[in-house]
mmCIF file with all atom_site columns, C-alpha atoms in Angstrom:
data_model
loop_
_atom_site.group_PDB
_atom_site.id
_atom_site.type_symbol
_atom_site.label_atom_id
_atom_site.label_alt_id
_atom_site.label_comp_id
_atom_site.label_asym_id
_atom_site.label_entity_id
_atom_site.label_seq_id
_atom_site.pdbx_PDB_ins_code
_atom_site.Cartn_x
_atom_site.Cartn_y
_atom_site.Cartn_z
_atom_site.occupancy
_atom_site.B_iso_or_equiv
_atom_site.pdbx_formal_charge
_atom_site.auth_seq_id
_atom_site.auth_comp_id
_atom_site.auth_asym_id
_atom_site.auth_atom_id
_atom_site.pdbx_PDB_model_num
ATOM 1   C CA . MET A 1 1   ? -17.543 2.796   14.524  1.00 36.00 ? 1   MET A CA 1
ATOM 2   C CA . GLY A 1 2   ? -17.113 6.398   14.175  1.00 38.00 ? 2   GLY A CA 1
ATOM 3   C CA . LEU A 1 3   ? -16.850 8.581   11.086  1.00 45.00 ? 3   LEU A CA 1
ATOM 4   C CA . HIS A 1 4   ? -13.339 9.384   9.446   1.00 45.00 ? 4   HIS A CA 1
ATOM 5   C CA . ASP A 1 5   ? -11.831 13.070  9.247   1.00 53.00 ? 5   ASP A CA 1
ATOM 6   C CA . ALA A 1 6   ? -13.227 14.965  6.055   1.00 54.00 ? 6   ALA A CA 1
ATOM 7   C CA . GLY A 1 7   ? -9.629  15.645  5.018   1.00 69.00 ? 7   GLY A CA 1
ATOM 8   C CA . ASP A 1 8   ? -8.660  12.068  5.213   1.00 83.00 ? 8   ASP A CA 1
ATOM 9   C CA . PRO A 1 9   ? -8.101  9.766   2.038   1.00 96.00 ? 9   PRO A CA 1
ATOM 10  C CA . VAL A 1 10  ? -11.442 8.005   1.269   1.00 97.00 ? 10  VAL A CA 1
ATOM 11  C CA . TRP A 1 11  ? -12.473 4.849   -1.078  1.00 98.00 ? 11  TRP A CA 1
ATOM 12  C CA . ASN A 1 12  ? -15.754 5.510   -2.453  1.00 98.00 ? 12  ASN A CA 1
ATOM 13  C CA . VAL A 1 13  ? -17.053 2.059   -2.643  1.00 97.00 ? 13  VAL A CA 1
ATOM 14  C CA . PRO A 1 14  ? -20.260 1.154   -4.823  1.00 96.00 ? 14  PRO A CA 1
ATOM 15  C CA . LEU A 1 15  ? -22.514 -1.332  -2.789  1.00 95.00 ? 15  LEU A CA 1
ATOM 16  C CA . THR A 1 16  ? -26.226 -1.901  -2.942  1.00 93.00 ? 16  THR A CA 1
ATOM 17  C CA . GLY A 1 17  ? -27.925 1.058   -1.950  1.00 86.00 ? 17  GLY A CA 1
ATOM 18  C CA . GLY A 1 18  ? -25.598 3.647   -3.128  1.00 92.00 ? 18  GLY A CA 1
ATOM 19  C CA . THR A 1 19  ? -21.702 4.310   -2.476  1.00 96.00 ? 19  THR A CA 1
ATOM 20  C CA . LEU A 1 20  ? -20.266 4.232   0.724   1.00 96.00 ? 20  LEU A CA 1
ATOM 21  C CA . GLN A 1 21  ? -17.519 6.505   1.843   1.00 97.00 ? 21  GLN A CA 1
ATOM 22  C CA . ILE A 1 22  ? -14.755 4.885   3.828   1.00 97.00 ? 22  ILE A CA 1
ATOM 23  C CA . PRO A 1 23  ? -11.124 5.810   4.795   1.00 98.00 ? 23  PRO A CA 1
ATOM 24  C CA . SER A 1 24  ? -8.474  4.361   2.573   1.00 98.00 ? 24  SER A CA 1
ATOM 25  C CA . THR A 1 25  ? -5.560  4.768   4.895   1.00 98.00 ? 25  THR A CA 1
ATOM 26  C CA . PRO A 1 26  ? -4.853  2.799   8.074   1.00 98.00 ? 26  PRO A CA 1
ATOM 27  C CA . GLY A 1 27  ? -4.611  6.037   10.281  1.00 97.00 ? 27  GLY A CA 1
ATOM 28  C CA . GLY A 1 28  ? -8.212  6.437   9.084   1.00 97.00 ? 28  GLY A CA 1
ATOM 29  C CA . VAL A 1 29  ? -9.320  2.995   9.839   1.00 97.00 ? 29  VAL A CA 1
ATOM 30  C CA . ARG A 1 30  ? -7.733  3.312   13.298  1.00 97.00 ? 30  ARG A CA 1
ATOM 31  C CA . ALA A 1 31  ? -9.809  6.436   14.129  1.00 96.00 ? 31  ALA A CA 1
ATOM 32  C CA . GLN A 1 32  ? -12.939 4.388   13.836  1.00 95.00 ? 32  GLN A CA 1
ATOM 33  C CA . LEU A 1 33  ? -12.102 0.993   15.693  1.00 96.00 ? 33  LEU A CA 1
ATOM 34  C CA . ASP A 1 34  ? -12.323 0.446   19.314  1.00 94.00 ? 34  ASP A CA 1
ATOM 35  C CA . PRO A 1 35  ? -9.666  -0.988  21.231  1.00 94.00 ? 35  PRO A CA 1
ATOM 36  C CA . ASP A 1 36  ? -10.287 -4.744  20.711  1.00 92.00 ? 36  ASP A CA 1
ATOM 37  C CA . GLN A 1 37  ? -10.714 -4.350  16.840  1.00 95.00 ? 37  GLN A CA 1
ATOM 38  C CA . LEU A 1 38  ? -7.548  -1.910  16.770  1.00 97.00 ? 38  LEU A CA 1
ATOM 39  C CA . SER A 1 39  ? -5.401  -4.777  18.471  1.00 96.00 ? 39  SER A CA 1
ATOM 40  C CA . ALA A 1 40  ? -6.273  -7.397  15.774  1.00 96.00 ? 40  ALA A CA 1
ATOM 41  C CA . PHE A 1 41  ? -5.971  -4.783  13.054  1.00 98.00 ? 41  PHE A CA 1
ATOM 42  C CA . GLU A 1 42  ? -2.517  -3.778  14.099  1.00 97.00 ? 42  GLU A CA 1
ATOM 43  C CA . HIS A 1 43  ? -1.336  -7.411  14.256  1.00 97.00 ? 43  HIS A CA 1
ATOM 44  C CA . LYS A 1 44  ? -2.782  -8.169  10.855  1.00 97.00 ? 44  LYS A CA 1
ATOM 45  C CA . LEU A 1 45  ? -1.505  -4.872  9.325   1.00 97.00 ? 45  LEU A CA 1
ATOM 46  C CA . ALA A 1 46  ? 1.970   -5.595  10.426  1.00 97.00 ? 46  ALA A CA 1
ATOM 47  C CA . ARG A 1 47  ? 2.116   -9.051  8.932   1.00 97.00 ? 47  ARG A CA 1
ATOM 48  C CA . THR A 1 48  ? 0.205   -8.717  5.774   1.00 97.00 ? 48  THR A CA 1
ATOM 49  C CA . PRO A 1 49  ? 2.531   -8.411  2.637   1.00 96.00 ? 49  PRO A CA 1
ATOM 50  C CA . GLY A 1 50  ? 2.249   -5.173  1.070   1.00 94.00 ? 50  GLY A CA 1
ATOM 51  C CA . GLN A 1 51  ? 0.290   -6.229  -1.936  1.00 94.00 ? 51  GLN A CA 1
ATOM 52  C CA . HIS A 1 52  ? -2.550  -7.543  0.126   1.00 96.00 ? 52  HIS A CA 1
ATOM 53  C CA . LEU A 1 53  ? -2.798  -4.213  2.535   1.00 97.00 ? 53  LEU A CA 1
ATOM 54  C CA . ALA A 1 54  ? -5.604  -3.026  0.773   1.00 97.00 ? 54  ALA A CA 1
ATOM 55  C CA . LEU A 1 55  ? -7.944  -5.610  1.706   1.00 97.00 ? 55  LEU A CA 1
ATOM 56  C CA . VAL A 1 56  ? -6.749  -5.379  5.362   1.00 97.00 ? 56  VAL A CA 1
ATOM 57  C CA . VAL A 1 57  ? -7.849  -1.923  5.263   1.00 98.00 ? 57  VAL A CA 1
ATOM 58  C CA . LEU A 1 58  ? -11.034 -2.604  3.509   1.00 98.00 ? 58  LEU A CA 1
ATOM 59  C CA . GLU A 1 59  ? -11.959 -5.327  5.782   1.00 97.00 ? 59  GLU A CA 1
ATOM 60  C CA . ALA A 1 60  ? -11.578 -3.324  9.202   1.00 97.00 ? 60  ALA A CA 1
ATOM 61  C CA . ALA A 1 61  ? -13.205 0.024   7.432   1.00 97.00 ? 61  ALA A CA 1
ATOM 62  C CA . ILE A 1 62  ? -16.549 -1.532  5.817   1.00 96.00 ? 62  ILE A CA 1
ATOM 63  C CA . PRO A 1 63  ? -19.313 -1.180  8.507   1.00 95.00 ? 63  PRO A CA 1
ATOM 64  C CA . ASP A 1 64  ? -21.181 -3.782  9.855   1.00 94.00 ? 64  ASP A CA 1
ATOM 65  C CA . ASP A 1 65  ? -24.502 -2.399  8.104   1.00 94.00 ? 65  ASP A CA 1
ATOM 66  C CA . ALA A 1 66  ? -22.935 -2.714  4.726   1.00 95.00 ? 66  ALA A CA 1
ATOM 67  C CA . ARG A 1 67  ? -22.069 -6.367  5.320   1.00 95.00 ? 67  ARG A CA 1
ATOM 68  C CA . THR A 1 68  ? -25.671 -7.030  6.119   1.00 95.00 ? 68  THR A CA 1
ATOM 69  C CA . ARG A 1 69  ? -27.263 -5.035  3.190   1.00 95.00 ? 69  ARG A CA 1
ATOM 70  C CA . ASP A 1 70  ? -24.880 -6.254  0.800   1.00 97.00 ? 70  ASP A CA 1
ATOM 71  C CA . PRO A 1 71  ? -22.853 -9.368  1.366   1.00 97.00 ? 71  PRO A CA 1
ATOM 72  C CA . ASP A 1 72  ? -22.281 -10.122 -2.218  1.00 97.00 ? 72  ASP A CA 1
ATOM 73  C CA . GLY A 1 73  ? -20.703 -6.688  -2.943  1.00 97.00 ? 73  GLY A CA 1
ATOM 74  C CA . VAL A 1 74  ? -18.513 -6.904  0.300   1.00 97.00 ? 74  VAL A CA 1
ATOM 75  C CA . ALA A 1 75  ? -17.592 -10.305 -1.056  1.00 97.00 ? 75  ALA A CA 1
ATOM 76  C CA . ARG A 1 76  ? -16.688 -9.230  -4.387  1.00 97.00 ? 76  ARG A CA 1
ATOM 77  C CA . LEU A 1 77  ? -14.585 -6.435  -2.900  1.00 97.00 ? 77  LEU A CA 1
ATOM 78  C CA . MET A 1 78  ? -12.971 -8.647  -0.329  1.00 96.00 ? 78  MET A CA 1
ATOM 79  C CA . SER A 1 79  ? -11.795 -10.949 -3.368  1.00 95.00 ? 79  SER A CA 1
ATOM 80  C CA . GLY A 1 80  ? -9.903  -7.754  -4.871  1.00 95.00 ? 80  GLY A CA 1
ATOM 81  C CA . ASP A 1 81  ? -12.451 -6.980  -7.362  1.00 96.00 ? 81  ASP A CA 1
ATOM 82  C CA . PHE A 1 82  ? -12.337 -2.929  -6.952  1.00 97.00 ? 82  PHE A CA 1
ATOM 83  C CA . THR A 1 83  ? -14.405 -2.427  -10.004 1.00 96.00 ? 83  THR A CA 1
ATOM 84  C CA . GLY A 1 84  ? -16.153 0.968   -9.480  1.00 96.00 ? 84  GLY A CA 1
ATOM 85  C CA . VAL A 1 85  ? -14.074 1.968   -6.320  1.00 98.00 ? 85  VAL A CA 1
ATOM 86  C CA . THR A 1 86  ? -12.645 5.507   -6.641  1.00 97.00 ? 86  THR A CA 1
ATOM 87  C CA . ASP A 1 87  ? -10.682 7.693   -4.691  1.00 96.00 ? 87  ASP A CA 1
ATOM 88  C CA . GLU A 1 88  ? -11.906 11.094  -3.048  1.00 94.00 ? 88  GLU A CA 1
ATOM 89  C CA . SER A 1 89  ? -10.989 12.753  -6.467  1.00 94.00 ? 89  SER A CA 1
ATOM 90  C CA . GLY A 1 90  ? -12.872 10.128  -8.555  1.00 95.00 ? 90  GLY A CA 1
ATOM 91  C CA . GLU A 1 91  ? -9.923  8.417   -9.559  1.00 96.00 ? 91  GLU A CA 1
ATOM 92  C CA . GLN A 1 92  ? -10.605 4.667   -10.101 1.00 97.00 ? 92  GLN A CA 1
ATOM 93  C CA . ILE A 1 93  ? -8.697  2.311   -7.529  1.00 96.00 ? 93  ILE A CA 1
ATOM 94  C CA . HIS A 1 94  ? -6.227  -0.144  -8.709  1.00 94.00 ? 94  HIS A CA 1
ATOM 95  C CA . LEU A 1 95  ? -4.862  -2.718  -6.865  1.00 93.00 ? 95  LEU A CA 1
ATOM 96  C CA . PRO A 1 96  ? -1.171  -3.767  -7.160  1.00 90.00 ? 96  PRO A CA 1
ATOM 97  C CA . ASP A 1 97  ? -0.669  -6.746  -9.541  1.00 87.00 ? 97  ASP A CA 1
ATOM 98  C CA . ILE A 1 98  ? 2.100   -8.419  -7.454  1.00 85.00 ? 98  ILE A CA 1
ATOM 99  C CA . GLY A 1 99  ? 1.509   -12.184 -6.763  1.00 84.00 ? 99  GLY A CA 1
ATOM 100 C CA . GLY A 1 100 ? 1.928   -14.342 -3.833  1.00 87.00 ? 100 GLY A CA 1
ATOM 101 C CA . ASP A 1 101 ? 2.051   -14.198 -0.206  1.00 89.00 ? 101 ASP A CA 1
ATOM 102 C CA . ALA A 1 102 ? 5.775   -13.952 0.717   1.00 88.00 ? 102 ALA A CA 1
ATOM 103 C CA . THR A 1 103 ? 6.986   -11.815 3.440   1.00 92.00 ? 103 THR A CA 1
ATOM 104 C CA . VAL A 1 104 ? 10.071  -10.682 1.483   1.00 90.00 ? 104 VAL A CA 1
ATOM 105 C CA . TRP A 1 105 ? 10.225  -9.371  -1.992  1.00 88.00 ? 105 TRP A CA 1
ATOM 106 C CA . VAL A 1 106 ? 13.418  -10.240 -3.996  1.00 87.00 ? 106 VAL A CA 1
ATOM 107 C CA . MET A 1 107 ? 14.667  -7.427  -6.230  1.00 79.00 ? 107 MET A CA 1
ATOM 108 C CA . PRO A 1 108 ? 17.172  -7.171  -8.662  1.00 77.00 ? 108 PRO A CA 1
ATOM 109 C CA . TYR A 1 109 ? 20.306  -5.185  -7.631  1.00 74.00 ? 109 TYR A CA 1
ATOM 110 C CA . THR A 1 110 ? 23.329  -4.794  -10.152 1.00 69.00 ? 110 THR A CA 1
ATOM 111 C CA . GLY A 1 111 ? 25.734  -4.733  -7.488  1.00 65.00 ? 111 GLY A CA 1
ATOM 112 C CA . GLN A 1 112 ? 24.511  -8.477  -5.938  1.00 68.00 ? 112 GLN A CA 1
ATOM 113 C CA . GLY A 1 113 ? 22.395  -9.655  -8.423  1.00 81.00 ? 113 GLY A CA 1
ATOM 114 C CA . THR A 1 114 ? 19.233  -9.707  -6.179  1.00 85.00 ? 114 THR A CA 1
ATOM 115 C CA . ILE A 1 115 ? 18.585  -8.686  -2.646  1.00 84.00 ? 115 ILE A CA 1
ATOM 116 C CA . GLU A 1 116 ? 15.523  -9.547  -0.152  1.00 88.00 ? 116 GLU A CA 1
ATOM 117 C CA . ILE A 1 117 ? 13.551  -7.053  1.588   1.00 89.00 ? 117 ILE A CA 1
ATOM 118 C CA . PRO A 1 118 ? 10.663  -6.985  3.855   1.00 93.00 ? 118 PRO A CA 1
ATOM 119 C CA . ALA A 1 119 ? 7.383   -6.875  2.265   1.00 94.00 ? 119 ALA A CA 1
ATOM 120 C CA . THR A 1 120 ? 5.275   -6.321  5.471   1.00 96.00 ? 120 THR A CA 1
ATOM 121 C CA . ILE A 1 121 ? 4.939   -3.232  7.572   1.00 97.00 ? 121 ILE A CA 1
ATOM 122 C CA . GLY A 1 122 ? 6.313   -5.192  10.648  1.00 97.00 ? 122 GLY A CA 1
ATOM 123 C CA . GLY A 1 123 ? 9.333   -6.420  8.588   1.00 96.00 ? 123 GLY A CA 1
ATOM 124 C CA . VAL A 1 124 ? 10.546  -2.806  7.841   1.00 97.00 ? 124 VAL A CA 1
ATOM 125 C CA . ARG A 1 125 ? 9.594   -1.452  11.323  1.00 97.00 ? 125 ARG A CA 1
ATOM 126 C CA . ALA A 1 126 ? 12.071  -4.160  12.359  1.00 96.00 ? 126 ALA A CA 1
ATOM 127 C CA . ARG A 1 127 ? 14.925  -2.609  10.396  1.00 94.00 ? 127 ARG A CA 1
ATOM 128 C CA . LEU A 1 128 ? 14.590  0.874   11.480  1.00 95.00 ? 128 LEU A CA 1
ATOM 129 C CA . ASP A 1 129 ? 15.898  2.712   14.367  1.00 94.00 ? 129 ASP A CA 1
ATOM 130 C CA . ASP A 1 130 ? 13.343  4.674   16.570  1.00 95.00 ? 130 ASP A CA 1
ATOM 131 C CA . ALA A 1 131 ? 13.494  8.277   14.712  1.00 95.00 ? 131 ALA A CA 1
ATOM 132 C CA . ARG A 1 132 ? 13.114  6.225   11.320  1.00 95.00 ? 132 ARG A CA 1
ATOM 133 C CA . ARG A 1 133 ? 10.476  4.079   12.532  1.00 96.00 ? 133 ARG A CA 1
ATOM 134 C CA . ALA A 1 134 ? 8.249   7.136   13.655  1.00 97.00 ? 134 ALA A CA 1
ATOM 135 C CA . GLU A 1 135 ? 8.734   8.513   10.254  1.00 97.00 ? 135 GLU A CA 1
ATOM 136 C CA . PHE A 1 136 ? 7.705   5.397   8.687   1.00 97.00 ? 136 PHE A CA 1
ATOM 137 C CA . ASP A 1 137 ? 4.827   4.876   10.861  1.00 97.00 ? 137 ASP A CA 1
ATOM 138 C CA . ALA A 1 138 ? 3.530   8.547   9.777   1.00 97.00 ? 138 ALA A CA 1
ATOM 139 C CA . GLU A 1 139 ? 3.686   7.642   6.379   1.00 97.00 ? 139 GLU A CA 1
ATOM 140 C CA . VAL A 1 140 ? 2.135   4.412   6.868   1.00 98.00 ? 140 VAL A CA 1
ATOM 141 C CA . ALA A 1 141 ? -0.527  6.123   8.725   1.00 97.00 ? 141 ALA A CA 1
ATOM 142 C CA . THR A 1 142 ? -1.674  8.671   5.828   1.00 97.00 ? 142 THR A CA 1
ATOM 143 C CA . THR A 1 143 ? -0.833  6.425   2.655   1.00 97.00 ? 143 THR A CA 1
ATOM 144 C CA . PRO A 1 144 ? -3.964  4.944   1.011   1.00 97.00 ? 144 PRO A CA 1
ATOM 145 C CA . ALA A 1 145 ? -3.720  1.164   1.350   1.00 97.00 ? 145 ALA A CA 1
ATOM 146 C CA . HIS A 1 146 ? -3.803  0.470   -2.454  1.00 96.00 ? 146 HIS A CA 1
ATOM 147 C CA . LEU A 1 147 ? -0.143  2.361   -2.270  1.00 95.00 ? 147 LEU A CA 1
ATOM 148 C CA . LEU A 1 148 ? 1.279   0.961   0.716   1.00 96.00 ? 148 LEU A CA 1
ATOM 149 C CA . HIS A 1 149 ? 3.236   -1.670  -1.294  1.00 93.00 ? 149 HIS A CA 1
ATOM 150 C CA . PHE A 1 150 ? 5.227   1.502   -2.522  1.00 92.00 ? 150 PHE A CA 1
ATOM 151 C CA . THR A 1 151 ? 5.867   2.676   0.792   1.00 94.00 ? 151 THR A CA 1
ATOM 152 C CA . ILE A 1 152 ? 6.980   -0.666  1.989   1.00 94.00 ? 152 ILE A CA 1
ATOM 153 C CA . LEU A 1 153 ? 9.343   -0.694  -1.176  1.00 90.00 ? 153 LEU A CA 1
ATOM 154 C CA . HIS A 1 154 ? 10.604  2.783   -0.362  1.00 90.00 ? 154 HIS A CA 1
ATOM 155 C CA . TRP A 1 155 ? 11.483  2.060   3.120   1.00 93.00 ? 155 TRP A CA 1
ATOM 156 C CA . ALA A 1 156 ? 12.726  -1.514  2.822   1.00 91.00 ? 156 ALA A CA 1
ATOM 157 C CA . THR A 1 157 ? 15.216  -0.621  -0.049  1.00 86.00 ? 157 THR A CA 1
ATOM 158 C CA . PRO A 1 158 ? 18.708  -0.426  1.469   1.00 84.00 ? 158 PRO A CA 1
ATOM 159 C CA . ASP A 1 159 ? 20.467  3.072   1.071   1.00 81.00 ? 159 ASP A CA 1
ATOM 160 C CA . GLU A 1 160 ? 23.170  1.810   -0.986  1.00 78.00 ? 160 GLU A CA 1
ATOM 161 C CA . VAL A 1 161 ? 20.712  0.333   -3.506  1.00 76.00 ? 161 VAL A CA 1
ATOM 162 C CA . ALA A 1 162 ? 18.647  3.110   -3.617  1.00 75.00 ? 162 ALA A CA 1
ATOM 163 C CA . ALA A 1 163 ? 21.659  5.696   -4.045  1.00 76.00 ? 163 ALA A CA 1
ATOM 164 C CA . GLU A 1 164 ? 22.960  3.332   -6.924  1.00 74.00 ? 164 GLU A CA 1
ATOM 165 C CA . THR A 1 165 ? 19.067  3.389   -8.586  1.00 69.00 ? 165 THR A CA 1
ATOM 166 C CA . ASP A 1 166 ? 19.309  7.266   -8.106  1.00 71.00 ? 166 ASP A CA 1
ATOM 167 C CA . ALA A 1 167 ? 22.627  7.425   -9.917  1.00 73.00 ? 167 ALA A CA 1
ATOM 168 C CA . VAL A 1 168 ? 21.502  5.345   -12.853 1.00 69.00 ? 168 VAL A CA 1
ATOM 169 C CA . VAL A 1 169 ? 18.551  7.583   -12.873 1.00 64.00 ? 169 VAL A CA 1
ATOM 170 C CA . ALA A 1 170 ? 20.480  10.536  -13.005 1.00 73.00 ? 170 ALA A CA 1
ATOM 171 C CA . GLN A 1 171 ? 22.625  9.460   -15.878 1.00 72.00 ? 171 GLN A CA 1
ATOM 172 C CA . LEU A 1 172 ? 19.685  8.700   -17.883 1.00 67.00 ? 172 LEU A CA 1
ATOM 173 C CA . ARG A 1 173 ? 18.267  12.042  -17.273 1.00 69.00 ? 173 ARG A CA 1
ATOM 174 C CA . ASP A 1 174 ? 21.534  13.744  -18.606 1.00 76.00 ? 174 ASP A CA 1
ATOM 175 C CA . THR A 1 175 ? 22.271  11.186  -21.078 1.00 74.00 ? 175 THR A CA 1
ATOM 176 C CA . PRO A 1 176 ? 19.032  9.505   -22.542 1.00 63.00 ? 176 PRO A CA 1
ATOM 177 C CA . PRO A 1 177 ? 19.606  6.270   -24.174 1.00 58.00 ? 177 PRO A CA 1
ATOM 178 C CA . ARG A 1 178 ? 19.520  6.149   -27.583 1.00 58.00 ? 178 ARG A CA 1
ATOM 179 C CA . ALA A 1 179 ? 17.960  3.477   -30.170 1.00 53.00 ? 179 ALA A CA 1
ATOM 180 C CA . HIS A 1 180 ? 20.382  1.526   -32.331 1.00 53.00 ? 180 HIS A CA 1
ATOM 181 C CA . GLY A 1 181 ? 21.497  3.278   -35.180 1.00 54.00 ? 181 GLY A CA 1
ATOM 182 C CA . ASP A 1 182 ? 19.354  6.469   -33.931 1.00 50.00 ? 182 ASP A CA 1
ATOM 183 C CA . GLU A 1 183 ? 16.279  4.748   -34.820 1.00 53.00 ? 183 GLU A CA 1
ATOM 184 C CA . ALA A 1 184 ? 13.265  4.624   -32.896 1.00 49.00 ? 184 ALA A CA 1
ATOM 185 C CA . VAL A 1 185 ? 12.736  1.059   -31.494 1.00 47.00 ? 185 VAL A CA 1
ATOM 186 C CA . ALA A 1 186 ? 9.303   -0.235  -31.690 1.00 47.00 ? 186 ALA A CA 1
#
């Protein structure tokens, strides 16, 4: 596996023998994989629900020698325990707290009750035209994997739902809600 570019987002991963710096984005991982590994990675990346994408990126980014040197540490990480893992600025990484393995997410929508949106990169890609798909792919490539669920949510949310949400936020910004009787609610 090759080294990632110095400017790419990384995870600093504590393992036996020190801290290992690995790429945290799909693009950073792609740059270090051989063609066979890349194909398997792309397949898994496209089909994994957004809340689990950090583990897909982690699995592909950890070098074989680290797996051999600290199998228990790697197993801890792969179970979702990111204790001590930080980003390039030293901030602790937190994985999304979204349960389940569904390939769609159900979200509230005041106009219709709820809507279903794709929870996978492949599901979002299937909904986009070529130009928007290229924009989405570029954003996915550079987003740290522990934040990819936000990217999926943003791109999967239909424009009319996003517009309605934006209108509510603008209204709240212009006229903030007040507590009952102008008293603060604890």
